[in-house]
Amino acid sequence: MSVLTVCPYCGTGCQIIVNDSDTGERVTGYSKSPVNSGKLCIKGYSGLSYNFSKQRLKYPQIKRNGEFVRVTWEEAFGEVSTKLLGIIKRYGPDAVAFQSSAKCTNEENYLMQKIARLVGTNNIDHCARSCHSPTALGLITTLGAGAATGSIRSLEDSKTYFVIGSNTTEQHPIIGTEIVKERKKGKNLVVADPRKTQLAELATLHLQFNPGTDVALLNSIMYSILEEQLQDENFIESRTQGYTDFKTEVEKYAPEVTEGITGIDPQDIREAARLIASERPTAILYAMGITQHIHGTENVMSVSNLALLTGNIGVRGSGIFPLRGQNNVQGSSDMGDLSEWYPGYVPVDSPRVKKFEELWQKTLPKTKGLALSEMFDAAADGRIKAIYVMGENPLVTETAISDVEKGIENLELFVVQDIFMTLTAGAADVVLPAATSLEKEGTFTNTERRIQKVNKVFDPPGEAKPDWWILNEIGKRVAGIRGYVSPRMIFEEIGNAIPSYSGASYDNIYPTGKQWPINSDEPDGTEILHTKSFPIGRGKFIPVSYGPPAESVDEKYDLIMTTGRNYFHYHSGTMSRRTDILNRESPGPYAEISPEDAKRLGVRNSQYITIESRHGSIKTQARITNRVPAGIIFVPFHFDESRVNRLVGKKLDPLSKIPEFKVVAVRVLT
Amino acid sequence: MKEVFAAISKDFETFGTIEKEGEVIFDKVNDFEHISEKRSRYAPKEFLIKRNENVLLLEEQTRRAVFGVKSCDLKGFYQMDKQILGKDPFYTERREKTLFVNFVCNEPCDGGFCTSFGGPILDQYDLQVLRDGKDYHIMVSDKFKEYFNDYREEGDSFFSRFSESFNSKMDVLPVDGLEGRMKWNSGLWKEFASRCISCGACNFSCPTCYCFDLYDDENERKREWDSCILSGFTSSSAGNVRKDLDERLRQRFYHKYVYFKKSKGEYLCTGCNRCVEDCPVGIDIKEVITHDYSIE
């Protein structure tokens, strides 16, 4: 049997056909897919073996006297629900926090936030906090919708690509290859990245700017556009607001002034400005290089300003493309698994929450909950007594990890629901074995807002169960839900809860998915957003001024470290490191260091080094490469034996509460 | 054909090409009507080399018959035979127990270049089926003659006439002497490498690629399909000696068009075009054949 489903890795959401064991477990790209047209990257082809790993969790376990003991599901549910209810009774619902996952389905994310809110707390958050929370906030503020404005397929109509803070061929490979192919045909490509990525090598222009200086860079590009009068006056006049104030701010950023901040030659800034503004339509693609900063939300708004200034929005081939890192980070955010929003981005303090009170028949909490980046600190100081984690590995992925450990130790109940015994699961009181996305049904929403059907290929091992089933049982016991018999039933409720999903059903999104908003006005979904107007009427220019990153180099910490993923791995490595080919290609931790810095520090290739920041230190292996310039080192975050997030500081973007994973002052010791 | 299918399905577990959501894939089939004649989405290598399996135990395999394989894909197995039949016990056990029924294409496909390597009528096959309107013409290997005792025998002339007419419909690429023409220092390899994202599609889609990696998973030792484009390829022995991507891409093309030709007397390519179709950055192996190396 072969099943059409969705790749479990990045947010591109490639559709895959997977054969079951009878037909050889083969993976093939779905050639009719509007997302990937049958193409896949190495993670699609070789990344699924973790499903069959002998290390999969097969039954529920409770820690007794420091050892995990196998229990029945009934016992596990009894333990979790009794303790949760006890904690809520003793300390109130805000003593409990939930962490959902962008790797899980829409149905599961919807269910988890519903349970959190029914027990009375908005302490529900997930990994979108650490990736695209600035996008949601930034673009909702400026455009009215926190999502990609166009489709992957529409990129074929672009004349120019402006890629900032995205290593697209490695992180969203099938989107990256669209750009590679179009570039080969002669399209323009401007890449702004501190590292020399594959796209940077192919680019018309590579702006290799200093990490954390995005606003200065973008403002100077916009200064140059205004200087040469390349702005789209007609668009500004008819579709936007706030132009005058924005212009006043941007006029302070002559490229000659910002050169000292960004390190970019004014001539290159002007050349970039001409390409972006004149060779239209221009698509602007960005990822974590924009968002993972204490100015993340301002960076996003700055990108939005650029699109509005040049009229690059609402037309095929133009637009803003925040590239989503995980398979369902768009969907999990849409579902309201963020502590400040109910489903469909309804602010928790908005009168519109009433709608959910009617739908769920309960008075709901209306104050902001804790962000993921705040939950463990709250546990460490005693405000949080129980945390329920679904499919996340915060011991590896959160910043200043020692405090995460302290937080976990301080909890009365720590529940982890996962497919493997991760570092975090190992610290739990109760571990619940979950099914992978190839073992269950549901939907994912990809980076272009396409809601796609996820279908079951294999049976889960042992007693492992789909996350929705587990949550359903927990929800019946702690939140008074009546219970769902299938993911389909949950999806139907999602259609009632979120207007932009209201026209979607399991039947009409199969096989090729549909892009939200899908409703009675747009029954086939919406490929391009904002063609005539914005959900907020006019697009908003927001003046953004440059502020430096939280950390800078000094005599002791003389290098800037930036972190990220590599091509072969995915986040904390739970899946990809249990997948033969991927793990073989990238078997262990390393740091990319420039030949200049290596020479200065006396570091040889493959030598073990210690990287120390103001917050911690790790041991890793040096990889000397020209991909990074002198003064910058790059460290991937997949490796739990060398947790780079120990080095990242706790300062957050005050608006979105995302930590600054991209700029950390460090030194290298040999 | 229905009756032949019925007879074969008594002795074999039957698989065939079926359409699913517009895609032609291989699955279990119980009757001949459901089998699609369209070209399958992929070469069905997994019938002989599983994508991932435990190698500490070789179980006796069931006899399987696979209907609807295209000639270009089937030819790949005959090329693999030269390298691994009798050496790889898993491949050998399955190869000996699997009957392939190849459906000859009536018309050339887009992009395919099988006629450069002999065209769709193969000289090695189990059952080679060519449909002519409602009639089926079948070439049968000695091994499976028993299923055709009741049928009329005709000469090969139908097939040779078909072959001639089919081959005249497609341009033949200049493959002759390619092993002497290709250049080690050609600029092609670096240009390909500048675009390549190391996805492995060319290997995984190729009906002639058979390489795998070995790894341990708790109490099992498993093998999994591998790609020579990856830098970790062969790391279980000495490691990949080809440090740069352009060298690895060049090796793949040299293996196909130079080394295999020199050692086995034929090119390790069937002209199926699958690597071109699945390549996300448009690297076209036909360019390796048609490129003018003399000007470099």
PDB file of N, CA, C and O in Angstrom, chain A residues 466-493:
ATOM      1  N   PRO A 466      -1.322   8.150  18.916  1.00  0.00           N
ATOM      2  CA  PRO A 466      -1.268   9.514  18.361  1.00  0.00           C
ATOM      3  C   PRO A 466      -1.461  10.561  19.461  1.00  0.00           C
ATOM      4  O   PRO A 466      -2.214  10.333  20.420  1.00  0.00           O
ATOM      5  N   ASP A 467      -0.780  11.699  19.290  1.00  0.00           N
ATOM      6  CA  ASP A 467      -0.875  12.749  20.309  1.00  0.00           C
ATOM      7  C   ASP A 467      -2.305  13.186  20.557  1.00  0.00           C
ATOM      8  O   ASP A 467      -2.674  13.467  21.688  1.00  0.00           O
ATOM      9  N   TRP A 468      -3.127  13.252  19.498  1.00  0.00           N
ATOM     10  CA  TRP A 468      -4.516  13.710  19.699  1.00  0.00           C
ATOM     11  C   TRP A 468      -5.263  12.739  20.608  1.00  0.00           C
ATOM     12  O   TRP A 468      -6.053  13.141  21.448  1.00  0.00           O
ATOM     13  N   TRP A 469      -4.981  11.448  20.470  1.00  0.00           N
ATOM     14  CA  TRP A 469      -5.661  10.438  21.288  1.00  0.00           C
ATOM     15  C   TRP A 469      -5.267  10.605  22.755  1.00  0.00           C
ATOM     16  O   TRP A 469      -6.098  10.562  23.659  1.00  0.00           O
ATOM     17  N   ILE A 470      -3.976  10.837  22.976  1.00  0.00           N
ATOM     18  CA  ILE A 470      -3.489  10.995  24.348  1.00  0.00           C
ATOM     19  C   ILE A 470      -4.099  12.247  24.977  1.00  0.00           C
ATOM     20  O   ILE A 470      -4.645  12.216  26.082  1.00  0.00           O
ATOM     21  N   LEU A 471      -4.047  13.357  24.225  1.00  0.00           N
ATOM     22  CA  LEU A 471      -4.608  14.611  24.751  1.00  0.00           C
ATOM     23  C   LEU A 471      -6.104  14.479  25.016  1.00  0.00           C
ATOM     24  O   LEU A 471      -6.628  15.020  25.997  1.00  0.00           O
ATOM     25  N   ASN A 472      -6.775  13.768  24.129  1.00  0.00           N
ATOM     26  CA  ASN A 472      -8.203  13.556  24.273  1.00  0.00           C
ATOM     27  C   ASN A 472      -8.512  12.876  25.610  1.00  0.00           C
ATOM     28  O   ASN A 472      -9.422  13.274  26.343  1.00  0.00           O
ATOM     29  N   GLU A 473      -7.714  11.870  25.936  1.00  0.00           N
ATOM     30  CA  GLU A 473      -7.928  11.156  27.203  1.00  0.00           C
ATOM     31  C   GLU A 473      -7.631  12.057  28.395  1.00  0.00           C
ATOM     32  O   GLU A 473      -8.335  12.040  29.401  1.00  0.00           O
ATOM     33  N   ILE A 474      -6.536  12.821  28.278  1.00  0.00           N
ATOM     34  CA  ILE A 474      -6.191  13.754  29.357  1.00  0.00           C
ATOM     35  C   ILE A 474      -7.288  14.810  29.492  1.00  0.00           C
ATOM     36  O   ILE A 474      -7.736  15.138  30.596  1.00  0.00           O
ATOM     37  N   GLY A 475      -7.722  15.332  28.335  1.00  0.00           N
ATOM     38  CA  GLY A 475      -8.739  16.391  28.327  1.00  0.00           C
ATOM     39  C   GLY A 475     -10.038  15.950  28.978  1.00  0.00           C
ATOM     40  O   GLY A 475     -10.695  16.709  29.684  1.00  0.00           O
ATOM     41  N   LYS A 476     -10.401  14.684  28.742  1.00  0.00           N
ATOM     42  CA  LYS A 476     -11.632  14.170  29.365  1.00  0.00           C
ATOM     43  C   LYS A 476     -11.502  14.170  30.880  1.00  0.00           C
ATOM     44  O   LYS A 476     -12.445  14.444  31.604  1.00  0.00           O
ATOM     45  N   ARG A 477     -10.281  13.883  31.349  1.00  0.00           N
ATOM     46  CA  ARG A 477     -10.075  13.752  32.796  1.00  0.00           C
ATOM     47  C   ARG A 477      -9.835  15.080  33.516  1.00  0.00           C
ATOM     48  O   ARG A 477     -10.173  15.222  34.677  1.00  0.00           O
ATOM     49  N   VAL A 478      -9.186  16.046  32.821  1.00  0.00           N
ATOM     50  CA  VAL A 478      -8.871  17.289  33.541  1.00  0.00           C
ATOM     51  C   VAL A 478      -9.655  18.500  33.058  1.00  0.00           C
ATOM     52  O   VAL A 478      -9.745  19.498  33.773  1.00  0.00           O
ATOM     53  N   ALA A 479     -10.182  18.467  31.831  1.00  0.00           N
ATOM     54  CA  ALA A 479     -10.770  19.690  31.291  1.00  0.00           C
ATOM     55  C   ALA A 479     -12.255  19.538  30.967  1.00  0.00           C
ATOM     56  O   ALA A 479     -12.873  20.444  30.438  1.00  0.00           O
ATOM     57  N   GLY A 480     -12.801  18.393  31.259  1.00  0.00           N
ATOM     58  CA  GLY A 480     -14.227  18.188  31.043  1.00  0.00           C
ATOM     59  C   GLY A 480     -14.647  18.163  29.583  1.00  0.00           C
ATOM     60  O   GLY A 480     -15.803  18.426  29.254  1.00  0.00           O
ATOM     61  N   ILE A 481     -13.724  17.871  28.669  1.00  0.00           N
ATOM     62  CA  ILE A 481     -14.165  17.761  27.277  1.00  0.00           C
ATOM     63  C   ILE A 481     -14.910  16.447  27.102  1.00  0.00           C
ATOM     64  O   ILE A 481     -14.627  15.463  27.788  1.00  0.00           O
ATOM     65  N   ARG A 482     -15.837  16.472  26.151  1.00  0.00           N
ATOM     66  CA  ARG A 482     -16.635  15.258  25.946  1.00  0.00           C
ATOM     67  C   ARG A 482     -15.835  14.191  25.229  1.00  0.00           C
ATOM     68  O   ARG A 482     -16.111  13.011  25.325  1.00  0.00           O
ATOM     69  N   GLY A 483     -14.849  14.633  24.503  1.00  0.00           N
ATOM     70  CA  GLY A 483     -14.012  13.670  23.796  1.00  0.00           C
ATOM     71  C   GLY A 483     -14.314  13.646  22.314  1.00  0.00           C
ATOM     72  O   GLY A 483     -15.443  13.886  21.888  1.00  0.00           O
ATOM     73  N   TYR A 484     -13.265  13.390  21.549  1.00  0.00           N
ATOM     74  CA  TYR A 484     -13.383  13.339  20.092  1.00  0.00           C
ATOM     75  C   TYR A 484     -13.137  11.904  19.650  1.00  0.00           C
ATOM     76  O   TYR A 484     -12.301  11.210  20.232  1.00  0.00           O
ATOM     77  N   VAL A 485     -13.835  11.491  18.609  1.00  0.00           N
ATOM     78  CA  VAL A 485     -13.616  10.121  18.155  1.00  0.00           C
ATOM     79  C   VAL A 485     -12.563  10.046  17.046  1.00  0.00           C
ATOM     80  O   VAL A 485     -12.044   8.977  16.747  1.00  0.00           O
ATOM     81  N   SER A 486     -12.270  11.191  16.437  1.00  0.00           N
ATOM     82  CA  SER A 486     -11.301  11.170  15.343  1.00  0.00           C
ATOM     83  C   SER A 486     -10.739  12.567  15.131  1.00  0.00           C
ATOM     84  O   SER A 486     -11.360  13.563  15.515  1.00  0.00           O
ATOM     85  N   PRO A 487      -9.569  12.654  14.468  1.00  0.00           N
ATOM     86  CA  PRO A 487      -9.025  13.978  14.123  1.00  0.00           C
ATOM     87  C   PRO A 487      -9.995  14.756  13.227  1.00  0.00           C
ATOM     88  O   PRO A 487     -10.084  15.972  13.309  1.00  0.00           O
ATOM     89  N   ARG A 488     -10.729  14.044  12.400  1.00  0.00           N
ATOM     90  CA  ARG A 488     -11.690  14.710  11.512  1.00  0.00           C
ATOM     91  C   ARG A 488     -12.685  15.549  12.323  1.00  0.00           C
ATOM     92  O   ARG A 488     -13.008  16.682  11.966  1.00  0.00           O
ATOM     93  N   MET A 489     -13.115  14.983  13.442  1.00  0.00           N
ATOM     94  CA  MET A 489     -14.090  15.673  14.292  1.00  0.00           C
ATOM     95  C   MET A 489     -13.472  16.947  14.884  1.00  0.00           C
ATOM     96  O   MET A 489     -14.135  17.978  15.001  1.00  0.00           O
ATOM     97  N   ILE A 490     -12.173  16.863  15.236  1.00  0.00           N
ATOM     98  CA  ILE A 490     -11.502  18.056  15.766  1.00  0.00           C
ATOM     99  C   ILE A 490     -11.384  19.104  14.665  1.00  0.00           C
ATOM    100  O   ILE A 490     -11.606  20.289  14.869  1.00  0.00           O
ATOM    101  N   PHE A 491     -11.042  18.629  13.457  1.00  0.00           N
ATOM    102  CA  PHE A 491     -10.859  19.580  12.353  1.00  0.00           C
ATOM    103  C   PHE A 491     -12.156  20.323  12.047  1.00  0.00           C
ATOM    104  O   PHE A 491     -12.136  21.506  11.712  1.00  0.00           O
ATOM    105  N   GLU A 492     -13.274  19.618  12.185  1.00  0.00           N
ATOM    106  CA  GLU A 492     -14.556  20.284  11.950  1.00  0.00           C
ATOM    107  C   GLU A 492     -14.770  21.418  12.956  1.00  0.00           C
ATOM    108  O   GLU A 492     -15.267  22.485  12.622  1.00  0.00           O
ATOM    109  N   GLU A 493     -14.333  21.170  14.187  1.00  0.00           N
ATOM    110  CA  GLU A 493     -14.464  22.229  15.207  1.00  0.00           C
ATOM    111  C   GLU A 493     -13.524  23.401  14.893  1.00  0.00           C
ATOM    112  O   GLU A 493     -13.863  24.565  15.121  1.00  0.00           O
TER     113      GLU A 493
END
